[in-house]
Amino acid sequence: FSMTPPPPARVTVDDQAAAQLAQTLKLEGFFFEFKAEQVRGVFPTSTLDLYPQEYRLITQGESGRDLFVIYSGRVSVIRPFVAGTEIVLKAGEMFGEIGLVRDGVRTATVIALEESQIFRLTYQDLQYLLSSNPALGEHLTQIAYHRL
């Protein structure tokens, strides 16, 4: 039988984590300063979580539209149907953007290579943000399409 891994531990977002999130999403043009309270306001249902080494965050083929931004640690992005394709992402990088902007189907499996703190930006928060701020929505969509 397959065991469901325990949920990751929640981490409190501080101003340093907020600043890195803003830098990764290139939000400088949209917010003068992006601090912890802005994260809670802009992403009310999103979280910063601590994932243990070898934790599987995404499985290729499953549905999901949440976007992930690495605050600390590293993950392996594996696309088994694309021969030899494994990418290692580190702090300041993101994943999950293809499922967000396309059909919601995950195109890769992502596993934590070491204990990692990762923002999980929920589709609900992102959808509201994209609809209420078209320029920011276009900006995030461009980041995602750049990866394709």
C-alpha positions as a printed Julia matrix, in Angstrom:
148×3 Matrix{Float64}:
  0.0    0.0     0.0
  1.1    3.55   -0.5
  1.52   5.84    2.44
  0.58   9.49    2.16
  3.45  11.62    3.4
  2.7   13.91    6.32
  1.95  17.5     5.33
  4.93  19.84    5.38
  5.5   22.06    8.41
  4.21  25.63    8.12
  6.84  28.38    8.36
  6.13  32.0     9.3
  6.84  34.42    6.46
  9.24  37.18    7.49
 10.27  40.29    5.56
 13.36  38.55    4.13
 11.23  35.71    2.71
  8.77  38.28    1.34
 11.59  40.18   -0.36
 12.9   37.03   -2.04
  9.39  36.12   -3.21
  9.04  39.59   -4.74
 12.43  39.28   -6.43
 11.64  35.83   -7.89
  8.27  36.99   -9.22
  9.86  40.29  -10.34
  7.29  42.32   -8.37
  9.51  45.38   -7.83
  7.54  47.37  -10.41
  4.24  46.53   -8.71
  5.1   47.04   -5.03
  7.4   49.65   -3.52
  8.33  47.3    -0.68
  7.06  43.74   -0.42
  7.05  42.77    3.24
  5.5   39.93    5.23
  2.2   41.78    5.68
  1.9   42.26    1.9
  2.44  38.53    1.38
 -0.48  37.83    3.73
 -2.61  40.46    1.95
 -1.76  39.48   -1.63
 -1.59  35.7    -1.03
 -4.04  35.08    1.86
 -4.45  31.31    1.32
 -0.86  30.64    0.26
  1.82  29.29    2.6
  5.54  28.97    3.18
  6.24  25.36    4.12
  9.24  23.31    5.22
  9.54  20.15    3.11
 11.8   17.27    4.21
 14.44  15.79    1.9
 12.91  13.42   -0.7
  9.43  14.91   -0.31
  7.48  14.69   -3.59
  5.86  18.08   -4.18
  4.41  17.39   -7.63
  3.84  14.21   -9.62
  3.86  14.35  -13.42
  0.37  13.87  -14.85
 -1.55  14.95  -11.76
 -3.7   18.06  -11.87
 -2.67  21.23  -10.09
 -2.29  24.92  -10.7
 -0.48  26.12   -7.6
  2.83  27.9    -8.19
  5.88  27.11   -6.05
  8.74  29.5    -5.23
 11.83  28.14   -3.47
 12.96  30.23   -0.5
 15.72  27.85    0.67
 16.94  24.44   -0.39
 16.93  22.64   -3.74
 14.51  20.5    -5.73
 14.87  18.11   -8.64
 12.48  18.56  -11.57
 12.2   15.31  -13.53
 10.43  14.85  -16.84
 10.65  11.07  -17.38
  9.16  11.17  -20.87
 11.82  13.61  -22.05
 14.98  11.5   -22.11
 17.52  12.46  -19.48
 15.73  15.59  -18.42
 16.41  16.53  -14.82
 16.8   20.11  -13.69
 17.91  21.2   -10.23
 16.27  24.4    -8.98
 17.49  26.38   -5.99
 16.47  29.33   -3.8
 15.0   32.15   -5.84
 13.6   29.87   -8.57
 10.06  28.66   -9.17
  8.2   25.66  -10.55
  4.6   24.72  -11.32
  4.12  27.65  -13.7
  3.32  25.47  -16.73
  0.33  23.87  -14.99
 -0.74  27.34  -13.84
 -0.88  28.93  -17.31
 -1.86  25.9   -19.35
 -4.39  23.17  -18.59
 -3.56  22.43  -14.97
 -1.78  19.14  -15.75
  1.67  18.75  -14.23
  4.4   18.16  -16.81
  7.1   17.0   -14.38
  7.71  15.36  -11.02
  9.38  17.57   -8.4
 11.2   16.17   -5.36
 13.04  18.02   -2.58
 16.76  17.2    -2.76
 17.29  18.54    0.76
 15.18  20.11    3.46
 13.61  23.1     1.69
 11.41  26.08    2.52
  9.05  26.64   -0.4
  6.18  29.05   -0.98
  3.03  27.36   -2.26
  1.08  30.12   -4.0
 -2.45  28.82   -4.38
 -4.29  29.04   -7.68
 -7.12  30.78   -5.81
 -4.78  33.61   -4.72
 -3.08  33.78   -8.11
 -6.39  33.83  -10.0
 -7.62  36.77   -7.93
 -4.31  38.58   -8.37
 -4.26  37.95  -12.12
 -7.83  39.18  -12.56
 -7.48  42.24  -10.3
 -4.12  43.35  -11.69
 -3.91  42.63  -15.46
 -0.35  43.98  -15.79
  0.9   41.69  -13.01
 -1.07  38.81  -14.53
  0.59  39.36  -17.9
  3.97  39.6   -16.17
  3.54  36.23  -14.39
  2.21  34.62  -17.57
  5.33  35.8   -19.47
  7.59  34.27  -16.8
  5.74  30.97  -17.21
  5.85  30.96  -21.01
  9.56  31.74  -20.92
 10.01  28.29  -19.29
  8.09  26.48  -22.01
